[in-house]
Amino acid sequence: MAAEEAAFFIDARDTIGEGKMLLAQATVACAENDSYDAAKRAAMKARTVFRDAGDKELEATAVRALADVLLKAVPQNEKGSREVMSVAHEALDLCRASGDKKGEGMALYKIAQAHVVALRHEEAVEVAEDALELLQDQRHCALVEASVLQCLAEWCLQSKQHAKGLKYAEDAYELFGEHRNARKEARALTTLVQAHLANKEVYRALRAANSGLYRFQDANDLKGEAEALMARSAGHADGDNIFDALKDLEKAVDILRDCGDKALEATALCKTADLQARLGKLDKAQTSAQRAMDLAREMDKFDDEANAMKVLVSVQLQQEEHEDAIDTANRMRSVFEQAGAKKQEAVALMVLCDSHKAAQDHNDAIYAAKAAQTIYHEEDDEAGEAQVLNAMTELYMMEDAFDKAVKTAERARALWRSVADRVGEANAMIMLATAQLNVQAKKEGKENRGGKGGWDKALKTSKDALVLARKMPDEQRGSQYIAHALVVLTQVYMAVGKIDECMKSANEAVALCRETGDEQMEAFSLVLCAQVQLAQGKLKEAREDASEALAIYQDSKNEDMIEAAKKVIQEVEAQEGRSLLPQLTAAQAPQQQQLTAIQMMQQQQAQQEIDQPKGAQAVSRVRTGGTGALDLAAGVEMETVRAKIFDTVANIIGDEEEEIEADTPLMQAGLTSNTAVLLRDELSTEIPGINLPPTLIFDYPSINSIAEFVVEKSIGR
């Protein structure tokens, strides 16, 4: 109809009428979602018509319509953002030239949306706030103003500006309600509830959801009622009231099925499946997720289908149906590939990666991740590629391929920085520092030397990560990232023998972990504290911290870290001469658990558990008969090894008059941070063939414990 009317205006030589009809044609075609080419042609033709007519205001309107088409048609990456940005700036220049303030505000809004195409939410917020200021000064712009407020709320939440996001969400919800725009009011209600939850206001989130629910019920708006139920479900779930949350979702699914809104029903079914899985109703969860996938496929909604696939595979993995999960991900990858849905294909590949990882097939997981990386790179999606690189870094560290982990982490860091994502950059830097730490520790373990440069790299990266994390606000989980950076930094300090710095960073990490409720990282930090205190001879403090860590790890059944905490307590036992080690009950038996990148570093450095040390005894200053290195080929006696260690210690400390108790911490006997590193290097020369860890003085703080470690290792050669 619009095309026919446009032809009528052409025949009548009414160029303005022709241009307006072309604009209408572009709007209709864009709304149909599958006629973007036709919409783009109509908008571009309208622009030419208005330009030839010399009407800058209408020309700007046509250019903004073209921007709307592009926002739906372009890929979500930097290239797509640039295409929209160019058109939006053209509209902005036209509006400023004609003095059209309302048009200027709307052009700025399009520029903000162009930033979102490339996931630059913080930049989008800044530009949209300028647009809002202009539009609020104009008359008859309430609905446009409400739309900008709604987007500002969503973008603020995306960029972790939670307080600001809540203010915009409240204003948007109020404006849409005043103008009785039910569909947009329902969307605004959902965002308002999300904003309250982001600000940890569960009660207010539920109150807002209930208020909206009653309004939609009074208006007999079934779709609005369903959306309000979904919003209230989110509030219940955030408050750990999973049963009521599930009840609301199931009611929403029934309403949406009756309404025939398959798109929203698929979304509600995905959320339903997730809650059913959390309650252990895995069969029902799988049925709900499969139904959501079928609905999305029926409507050719690839994003919805990809989301449903993720939920379905997640449920299959919880049921330990690894092969089914792999088959589902592979099948959906083929579906998306054949449809030319590149982004969704990449999502399927990452789901496949997670499935292989759960099945302990790390090589296949890496292969899938590489394929996803290729797609994101070709699509110019830097954020997507960075996320894949993070996953690859973790997989490489699981395979002890630390050199490769360093390379992928460095690339991820550069990409996160490019898209101005400080959270992603901080996470990548922490992973990079962990990988560098592992690289150097591996070199030290193999060669008993690694060079100072390796530790310097890890030290610099961990310090840089800490600086970046300290700049992050708490709403971006700044405290949590600070704690993680401190843990890595503590390990580097420990490796290079900087005792004071080590203790300071470990203590700060413990305090932050307690503040954020991160028990696993708190326990890990406590173990680090205990190791330093043990080396300093502070046995009471070492025992307390290690025991506290052990209690946390026993609750989570983290086998590797249970052993690390037990080891510190055993060293305290040896020095105090009495048993302090709590007994594990059968119910507290260790269970295999996936390690974080930092925990893997601890596992790699942890040594075999030594036998219970004997009571304290004095080591005489009798020389071993020369200064030559020990020959372990034919075996060696404990006394010989102990005497060699004593000689080396005495040469470094420089005091040969007093006897040193074999179980006395060497740092208490006069060893310093710098000489601790020297001792390890000297022992590597004097006792060749034994890989001494870079944290030797922390793991084995006395002559006795070092000697027992050496003998145990020599037996295993």
Coordinates of N, CA, C and O in Angstrom, one line a residue, residues 408-549:
T408 N 47.5 -17.0 25.0 CA 46.1 -16.7 24.9 C 45.6 -15.7 25.9 O 44.8 -14.9 25.6
A409 N 46.2 -15.7 27.1 CA 45.8 -14.7 28.1 C 46.3 -13.3 27.6 O 45.5 -12.3 27.8
E410 N 47.4 -13.2 27.0 CA 47.9 -11.9 26.5 C 47.0 -11.4 25.4 O 46.7 -10.2 25.4
R411 N 46.6 -12.3 24.5 CA 45.7 -11.8 23.5 C 44.3 -11.4 24.0 O 43.7 -10.4 23.6
A412 N 43.8 -12.2 25.0 CA 42.5 -11.8 25.6 C 42.6 -10.5 26.3 O 41.7 -9.7 26.2
R413 N 43.7 -10.2 27.0 CA 43.9 -9.0 27.7 C 43.8 -7.8 26.7 O 43.2 -6.8 26.9
A414 N 44.5 -8.0 25.5 CA 44.5 -6.9 24.5 C 43.1 -6.6 24.0 O 42.7 -5.5 23.8
L415 N 42.3 -7.7 23.8 CA 41.0 -7.5 23.2 C 40.1 -6.9 24.3 O 39.2 -6.0 23.9
W416 N 40.2 -7.3 25.5 CA 39.3 -6.7 26.5 C 39.6 -5.2 26.7 O 38.7 -4.4 26.8
R417 N 40.9 -4.9 26.6 CA 41.3 -3.5 26.6 C 40.7 -2.7 25.4 O 40.2 -1.6 25.5
S418 N 40.7 -3.3 24.2 CA 40.2 -2.7 23.0 C 38.7 -2.4 23.1 O 38.3 -1.3 22.6
V419 N 37.9 -3.2 23.8 CA 36.5 -3.0 23.9 C 36.2 -2.3 25.3 O 35.0 -2.1 25.6
A420 N 37.2 -1.8 25.9 CA 37.1 -1.0 27.2 C 36.3 -1.7 28.2 O 35.5 -1.2 28.9
D421 N 36.5 -3.0 28.4 CA 35.9 -3.9 29.4 C 36.9 -4.1 30.5 O 37.7 -5.0 30.4
R422 N 36.8 -3.3 31.6 CA 37.8 -3.4 32.7 C 37.6 -4.7 33.4 O 38.6 -5.2 33.9
V423 N 36.4 -5.2 33.6 CA 36.2 -6.5 34.3 C 36.9 -7.6 33.5 O 37.7 -8.4 34.1
G424 N 36.7 -7.6 32.2 CA 37.3 -8.7 31.4 C 38.8 -8.6 31.4 O 39.5 -9.6 31.4
E425 N 39.3 -7.3 31.3 CA 40.7 -7.1 31.3 C 41.4 -7.5 32.6 O 42.5 -8.2 32.6
A426 N 40.8 -7.2 33.7 CA 41.3 -7.6 35.0 C 41.4 -9.1 35.2 O 42.3 -9.6 35.6
N427 N 40.3 -9.8 34.7 CA 40.3 -11.2 34.8 C 41.4 -11.8 33.9 O 42.1 -12.8 34.3
A428 N 41.5 -11.3 32.7 CA 42.6 -11.8 31.8 C 44.0 -11.6 32.4 O 44.9 -12.4 32.3
M429 N 44.2 -10.4 33.0 CA 45.5 -10.2 33.6 C 45.8 -11.1 34.8 O 46.9 -11.5 35.0
I430 N 44.8 -11.4 35.6 CA 45.0 -12.3 36.7 C 45.3 -13.7 36.1 O 46.2 -14.4 36.6
M431 N 44.6 -14.1 35.1 CA 44.9 -15.4 34.5 C 46.3 -15.4 33.8 O 47.1 -16.4 33.9
L432 N 46.7 -14.3 33.2 CA 48.0 -14.1 32.6 C 49.1 -14.3 33.7 O 50.1 -15.0 33.5
A433 N 49.0 -13.6 34.8 CA 49.9 -13.6 35.9 C 50.1 -15.1 36.5 O 51.2 -15.6 36.7
T434 N 48.9 -15.7 36.6 CA 48.9 -17.1 37.0 C 49.7 -18.0 36.1 O 50.5 -18.9 36.5
A435 N 49.4 -17.8 34.8 CA 50.1 -18.6 33.8 C 51.6 -18.4 33.8 O 52.5 -19.3 33.7
Q436 N 52.0 -17.1 33.9 CA 53.4 -16.7 34.0 C 54.1 -17.3 35.2 O 55.2 -17.8 35.2
L437 N 53.4 -17.3 36.3 CA 53.9 -17.9 37.5 C 54.1 -19.4 37.4 O 55.1 -20.0 37.8
N438 N 53.2 -20.1 36.7 CA 53.3 -21.5 36.4 C 54.5 -21.8 35.5 O 55.2 -22.8 35.6
V439 N 54.6 -21.0 34.5 CA 55.8 -21.1 33.5 C 57.1 -21.1 34.2 O 57.9 -22.0 34.1
Q440 N 57.3 -20.1 35.1 CA 58.5 -20.0 35.8 C 58.7 -21.1 36.8 O 59.8 -21.6 37.0
A441 N 57.6 -21.5 37.5 CA 57.7 -22.6 38.5 C 58.1 -23.9 37.8 O 58.9 -24.7 38.3
K442 N 57.5 -24.1 36.6 CA 57.9 -25.3 35.8 C 59.3 -25.3 35.4 O 60.0 -26.3 35.5
K443 N 59.9 -24.2 35.0 CA 61.3 -24.1 34.7 C 62.1 -24.4 35.9 O 63.1 -25.1 35.8
E444 N 61.8 -23.8 37.0 CA 62.5 -24.0 38.2 C 62.5 -25.5 38.6 O 63.5 -26.0 39.0
G445 N 61.4 -26.1 38.5 CA 61.2 -27.5 38.8 C 62.0 -28.4 38.0 O 62.6 -29.4 38.4
K446 N 62.1 -28.1 36.7 CA 62.8 -29.0 35.7 C 64.3 -28.7 35.7 O 65.1 -29.7 35.6
E447 N 64.7 -27.5 35.9 CA 66.1 -27.1 35.7 C 66.8 -26.6 36.9 O 68.0 -26.4 36.9
N448 N 66.0 -26.5 38.0 CA 66.5 -25.8 39.2 C 67.0 -24.4 38.9 O 67.9 -23.9 39.6
R449 N 66.6 -23.9 37.8 CA 66.9 -22.5 37.5 C 65.8 -22.0 36.5 O 65.3 -22.8 35.7
G450 N 65.5 -20.8 36.6 CA 64.5 -20.2 35.6 C 64.8 -18.8 35.2 O 64.2 -18.3 34.3
G451 N 65.7 -18.2 35.9 CA 66.1 -16.8 35.6 C 65.2 -15.9 36.3 O 64.0 -16.1 36.5
K452 N 65.7 -14.7 36.6 CA 65.0 -13.7 37.3 C 63.9 -13.1 36.5 O 62.8 -12.7 37.0
G453 N 64.1 -13.1 35.2 CA 63.1 -12.4 34.3 C 61.7 -13.0 34.3 O 60.8 -12.3 34.2
G454 N 61.6 -14.3 34.5 CA 60.3 -15.0 34.6 C 59.5 -14.5 35.8 O 58.3 -14.2 35.6
W455 N 60.2 -14.4 36.9 CA 59.5 -13.9 38.1 C 59.1 -12.5 38.0 O 58.1 -12.0 38.4
D456 N 60.0 -11.7 37.3 CA 59.7 -10.3 37.1 C 58.5 -10.1 36.3 O 57.7 -9.2 36.6
K457 N 58.3 -10.9 35.3 CA 57.1 -10.8 34.4 C 55.8 -11.0 35.2 O 54.8 -10.3 35.2
A458 N 55.9 -12.1 36.0 CA 54.7 -12.5 36.8 C 54.4 -11.4 37.9 O 53.3 -11.1 38.1
L459 N 55.5 -10.9 38.4 CA 55.4 -9.8 39.5 C 54.7 -8.6 38.9 O 53.8 -8.0 39.4
K460 N 55.2 -8.2 37.7 CA 54.7 -6.9 37.1 C 53.2 -7.1 36.7 O 52.4 -6.2 36.9
T461 N 52.9 -8.3 36.1 CA 51.5 -8.5 35.6 C 50.6 -8.5 36.8 O 49.5 -8.0 36.8
S462 N 51.0 -9.2 37.9 CA 50.1 -9.3 39.1 C 49.9 -7.9 39.7 O 48.8 -7.6 40.2
K463 N 51.0 -7.1 39.7 CA 50.9 -5.8 40.3 C 49.9 -4.9 39.4 O 49.1 -4.2 39.9
D464 N 50.1 -5.1 38.1 CA 49.2 -4.3 37.1 C 47.8 -4.7 37.3 O 46.9 -3.9 37.3
A465 N 47.6 -6.0 37.5 CA 46.2 -6.5 37.7 C 45.6 -5.9 39.0 O 44.4 -5.6 39.0
L466 N 46.4 -5.9 40.0 CA 46.0 -5.3 41.3 C 45.6 -3.8 41.1 O 44.6 -3.4 41.7
V467 N 46.4 -3.1 40.4 CA 46.2 -1.6 40.2 C 44.8 -1.5 39.5 O 44.0 -0.6 39.9
L468 N 44.6 -2.3 38.4 CA 43.4 -2.2 37.7 C 42.2 -2.6 38.5 O 41.1 -1.9 38.5
A469 N 42.3 -3.6 39.3 CA 41.2 -4.1 40.2 C 40.9 -3.0 41.2 O 39.7 -2.9 41.5
R470 N 41.9 -2.3 41.7 CA 41.6 -1.3 42.8 C 40.8 -0.1 42.2 O 40.2 0.6 42.9
K471 N 40.9 0.0 40.9 CA 40.2 1.1 40.2 C 38.7 0.8 40.0 O 37.9 1.6 39.6
M472 N 38.4 -0.5 40.1 CA 37.0 -1.0 39.8 C 36.1 -0.7 41.0 O 36.5 -1.0 42.1
P473 N 34.9 -0.2 40.8 CA 33.9 -0.1 41.9 C 33.5 -1.4 42.4 O 33.6 -2.4 41.7
D474 N 33.0 -1.5 43.6 CA 32.5 -2.7 44.2 C 31.4 -3.4 43.4 O 31.3 -4.6 43.3
E475 N 30.6 -2.5 42.7 CA 29.5 -3.1 42.0 C 30.0 -3.9 40.7 O 29.2 -4.6 40.1
Q476 N 31.2 -3.7 40.4 CA 31.8 -4.5 39.3 C 32.7 -5.6 39.9 O 33.6 -6.1 39.3
R477 N 32.4 -6.0 41.2 CA 33.1 -7.0 41.9 C 34.6 -6.7 42.0 O 35.4 -7.5 42.0
G478 N 34.8 -5.4 42.3 CA 36.2 -4.9 42.4 C 36.9 -5.6 43.5 O 38.1 -6.0 43.4
S479 N 36.3 -5.7 44.7 CA 36.9 -6.4 45.9 C 37.3 -7.8 45.6 O 38.4 -8.3 46.0
Q480 N 36.5 -8.5 44.8 CA 36.8 -9.9 44.5 C 38.0 -10.0 43.6 O 38.9 -10.8 43.8
Y481 N 38.1 -9.1 42.6 CA 39.2 -9.1 41.7 C 40.5 -8.7 42.4 O 41.6 -9.2 42.1
I482 N 40.4 -7.7 43.4 CA 41.5 -7.3 44.2 C 42.0 -8.5 44.9 O 43.3 -8.8 45.0
A483 N 41.1 -9.3 45.5 CA 41.6 -10.5 46.3 C 42.3 -11.5 45.4 O 43.3 -12.0 45.8
H484 N 41.7 -11.7 44.3 CA 42.3 -12.7 43.4 C 43.7 -12.3 42.9 O 44.7 -13.1 42.8
A485 N 43.8 -11.0 42.6 CA 45.1 -10.4 42.2 C 46.1 -10.5 43.4 O 47.3 -10.8 43.1
L486 N 45.7 -10.3 44.6 CA 46.6 -10.3 45.7 C 47.1 -11.8 46.0 O 48.2 -12.0 46.4
V487 N 46.2 -12.7 45.7 CA 46.6 -14.1 45.9 C 47.7 -14.5 44.9 O 48.7 -15.2 45.3
V488 N 47.6 -14.1 43.7 CA 48.7 -14.4 42.7 C 49.9 -13.6 43.1 O 51.0 -14.2 43.1
L489 N 49.8 -12.4 43.5 CA 50.9 -11.6 43.9 C 51.6 -12.2 45.1 O 52.9 -12.2 45.2
T490 N 50.8 -12.7 46.1 CA 51.4 -13.4 47.2 C 52.3 -14.6 46.8 O 53.4 -14.8 47.4
Q491 N 51.8 -15.3 45.9 CA 52.6 -16.5 45.4 C 53.9 -16.1 44.8 O 54.9 -16.8 44.9
V492 N 53.9 -15.0 44.0 CA 55.1 -14.5 43.4 C 56.1 -14.0 44.5 O 57.3 -14.4 44.4
Y493 N 55.6 -13.3 45.4 CA 56.4 -12.8 46.5 C 57.0 -14.0 47.3 O 58.2 -14.0 47.7
M494 N 56.2 -15.0 47.4 CA 56.7 -16.2 48.1 C 57.8 -16.9 47.4 O 58.9 -17.3 47.9
A495 N 57.7 -16.9 46.0 CA 58.7 -17.6 45.2 C 60.0 -16.9 45.2 O 61.1 -17.5 45.1
V496 N 59.9 -15.5 45.3 CA 61.2 -14.7 45.2 C 61.7 -14.4 46.6 O 62.7 -13.6 46.8
G497 N 61.0 -14.9 47.7 CA 61.5 -14.7 49.0 C 61.2 -13.4 49.7 O 61.9 -13.0 50.6
K498 N 60.2 -12.6 49.2 CA 59.9 -11.3 49.8 C 58.8 -11.6 50.9 O 57.6 -11.5 50.7
I499 N 59.3 -11.9 52.1 CA 58.5 -12.4 53.2 C 57.5 -11.3 53.7 O 56.3 -11.6 53.8
D500 N 58.0 -10.1 53.9 CA 57.1 -9.1 54.5 C 56.0 -8.7 53.5 O 54.8 -8.6 53.9
E501 N 56.3 -8.6 52.2 CA 55.3 -8.2 51.2 C 54.3 -9.4 51.0 O 53.1 -9.2 50.9
C502 N 54.9 -10.6 51.1 CA 54.1 -11.8 51.0 C 53.0 -11.8 52.1 O 51.8 -12.1 51.8
M503 N 53.4 -11.6 53.3 CA 52.4 -11.6 54.4 C 51.4 -10.5 54.4 O 50.2 -10.7 54.6
K504 N 51.8 -9.4 53.9 CA 50.9 -8.2 53.8 C 49.8 -8.5 52.8 O 48.6 -8.3 53.0
S505 N 50.2 -9.0 51.6 CA 49.3 -9.2 50.6 C 48.3 -10.4 50.9 O 47.1 -10.3 50.6
A506 N 48.9 -11.4 51.5 CA 48.0 -12.5 51.9 C 47.0 -12.1 53.0 O 45.8 -12.6 52.9
N507 N 47.4 -11.3 53.9 CA 46.4 -10.9 55.0 C 45.3 -10.0 54.3 O 44.1 -10.2 54.7
E508 N 45.7 -9.2 53.4 CA 44.7 -8.3 52.8 C 43.7 -9.2 52.0 O 42.5 -8.9 51.9
A509 N 44.3 -10.2 51.3 CA 43.4 -11.1 50.5 C 42.4 -11.8 51.4 O 41.2 -12.0 51.1
V510 N 42.9 -12.3 52.6 CA 41.9 -13.0 53.5 C 40.8 -12.0 53.9 O 39.6 -12.4 53.9
A511 N 41.2 -10.8 54.3 CA 40.1 -9.8 54.7 C 39.1 -9.6 53.6 O 37.9 -9.5 53.9
L512 N 39.6 -9.4 52.4 CA 38.7 -9.1 51.3 C 37.8 -10.3 50.9 O 36.6 -10.1 50.6
C513 N 38.4 -11.5 51.0 CA 37.6 -12.7 50.7 C 36.5 -12.9 51.8 O 35.4 -13.3 51.4
R514 N 36.8 -12.6 53.0 CA 35.7 -12.6 54.0 C 34.6 -11.6 53.8 O 33.4 -11.9 54.0
E515 N 35.0 -10.4 53.3 CA 34.1 -9.4 53.0 C 33.2 -9.7 51.9 O 32.0 -9.4 51.9
T516 N 33.7 -10.4 50.9 CA 32.9 -10.8 49.7 C 32.3 -12.1 49.8 O 31.5 -12.5 48.9
G517 N 32.6 -12.9 50.8 CA 32.0 -14.2 51.0 C 32.6 -15.3 50.1 O 32.0 -16.3 49.9
D518 N 33.8 -15.1 49.6 CA 34.5 -16.0 48.7 C 35.3 -17.0 49.6 O 36.5 -16.8 49.9
E519 N 34.6 -18.0 50.1 CA 35.2 -18.9 51.1 C 36.4 -19.7 50.5 O 37.4 -19.9 51.2
Q520 N 36.3 -20.2 49.3 CA 37.4 -21.0 48.7 C 38.7 -20.2 48.6 O 39.8 -20.6 48.9
M521 N 38.6 -18.9 48.1 CA 39.7 -18.1 48.0 C 40.2 -17.6 49.3 O 41.4 -17.5 49.6
E522 N 39.3 -17.5 50.3 CA 39.7 -17.2 51.7 C 40.6 -18.3 52.2 O 41.6 -18.0 52.8
A523 N 40.1 -19.5 52.0 CA 40.9 -20.7 52.6 C 42.3 -20.7 51.9 O 43.3 -21.0 52.6
F524 N 42.3 -20.5 50.6 CA 43.6 -20.5 49.9 C 44.5 -19.5 50.4 O 45.7 -19.7 50.7
S525 N 44.0 -18.3 50.7 CA 44.8 -17.2 51.3 C 45.3 -17.5 52.7 O 46.4 -17.2 53.0
L526 N 44.4 -18.2 53.4 CA 44.8 -18.6 54.8 C 46.0 -19.6 54.7 O 46.9 -19.6 55.6
V527 N 46.0 -20.5 53.7 CA 47.1 -21.5 53.6 C 48.4 -20.7 53.3 O 49.4 -21.0 53.8
L528 N 48.3 -19.7 52.4 CA 49.5 -18.9 52.1 C 50.0 -18.2 53.4 O 51.2 -18.2 53.6
C529 N 49.1 -17.7 54.2 CA 49.5 -17.0 55.4 C 50.2 -18.0 56.3 O 51.2 -17.7 56.9
A530 N 49.6 -19.2 56.4 CA 50.1 -20.2 57.3 C 51.5 -20.6 56.9 O 52.4 -20.8 57.7
Q531 N 51.8 -20.7 55.6 CA 53.1 -21.1 55.1 C 54.1 -20.1 55.5 O 55.3 -20.4 55.9
V532 N 53.8 -18.8 55.3 CA 54.7 -17.7 55.7 C 55.0 -17.7 57.2 O 56.1 -17.6 57.6
Q533 N 53.9 -17.9 58.0 CA 54.1 -17.9 59.4 C 54.9 -19.1 59.9 O 55.7 -18.9 60.8
L534 N 54.7 -20.2 59.3 CA 55.5 -21.4 59.6 C 57.0 -21.1 59.3 O 57.9 -21.4 60.2
A535 N 57.3 -20.5 58.2 CA 58.7 -20.1 57.9 C 59.3 -19.2 58.9 O 60.5 -19.2 59.1
Q536 N 58.4 -18.3 59.4 CA 58.9 -17.3 60.4 C 58.9 -17.9 61.8 O 59.3 -17.1 62.8
G537 N 58.5 -19.1 62.0 CA 58.5 -19.7 63.3 C 57.3 -19.3 64.2 O 57.3 -19.6 65.4
K538 N 56.3 -18.7 63.6 CA 55.0 -18.3 64.3 C 54.1 -19.5 64.2 O 53.1 -19.5 63.5
L539 N 54.4 -20.5 65.1 CA 53.6 -21.8 65.0 C 52.2 -21.7 65.4 O 51.3 -22.3 64.7
K540 N 51.9 -20.9 66.4 CA 50.5 -20.8 66.8 C 49.6 -20.2 65.7 O 48.6 -20.7 65.4
E541 N 50.1 -19.1 65.1 CA 49.4 -18.4 64.0 C 49.3 -19.3 62.8 O 48.2 -19.4 62.2
A542 N 50.4 -20.0 62.5 CA 50.3 -20.9 61.4 C 49.3 -22.0 61.6 O 48.5 -22.4 60.6
R543 N 49.3 -22.6 62.8 CA 48.3 -23.6 63.1 C 46.9 -23.1 63.0 O 46.0 -23.8 62.4
E544 N 46.6 -21.9 63.5 CA 45.3 -21.4 63.5 C 44.8 -21.1 62.1 O 43.6 -21.5 61.7
D545 N 45.6 -20.5 61.2 CA 45.2 -20.2 59.9 C 45.0 -21.5 59.1 O 44.1 -21.6 58.3
A546 N 46.0 -22.5 59.2 CA 45.9 -23.7 58.5 C 44.6 -24.5 58.9 O 43.9 -25.1 58.0
S547 N 44.3 -24.5 60.2 CA 43.2 -25.2 60.7 C 41.9 -24.6 60.2 O 40.9 -25.3 59.8
E548 N 41.8 -23.3 60.1 CA 40.7 -22.6 59.6 C 40.5 -22.9 58.1 O 39.3 -23.2 57.7
A549 N 41.6 -22.9 57.4 CA 41.5 -23.3 55.9 C 41.0 -24.7 55.8 O 40.2 -25.0 54.9

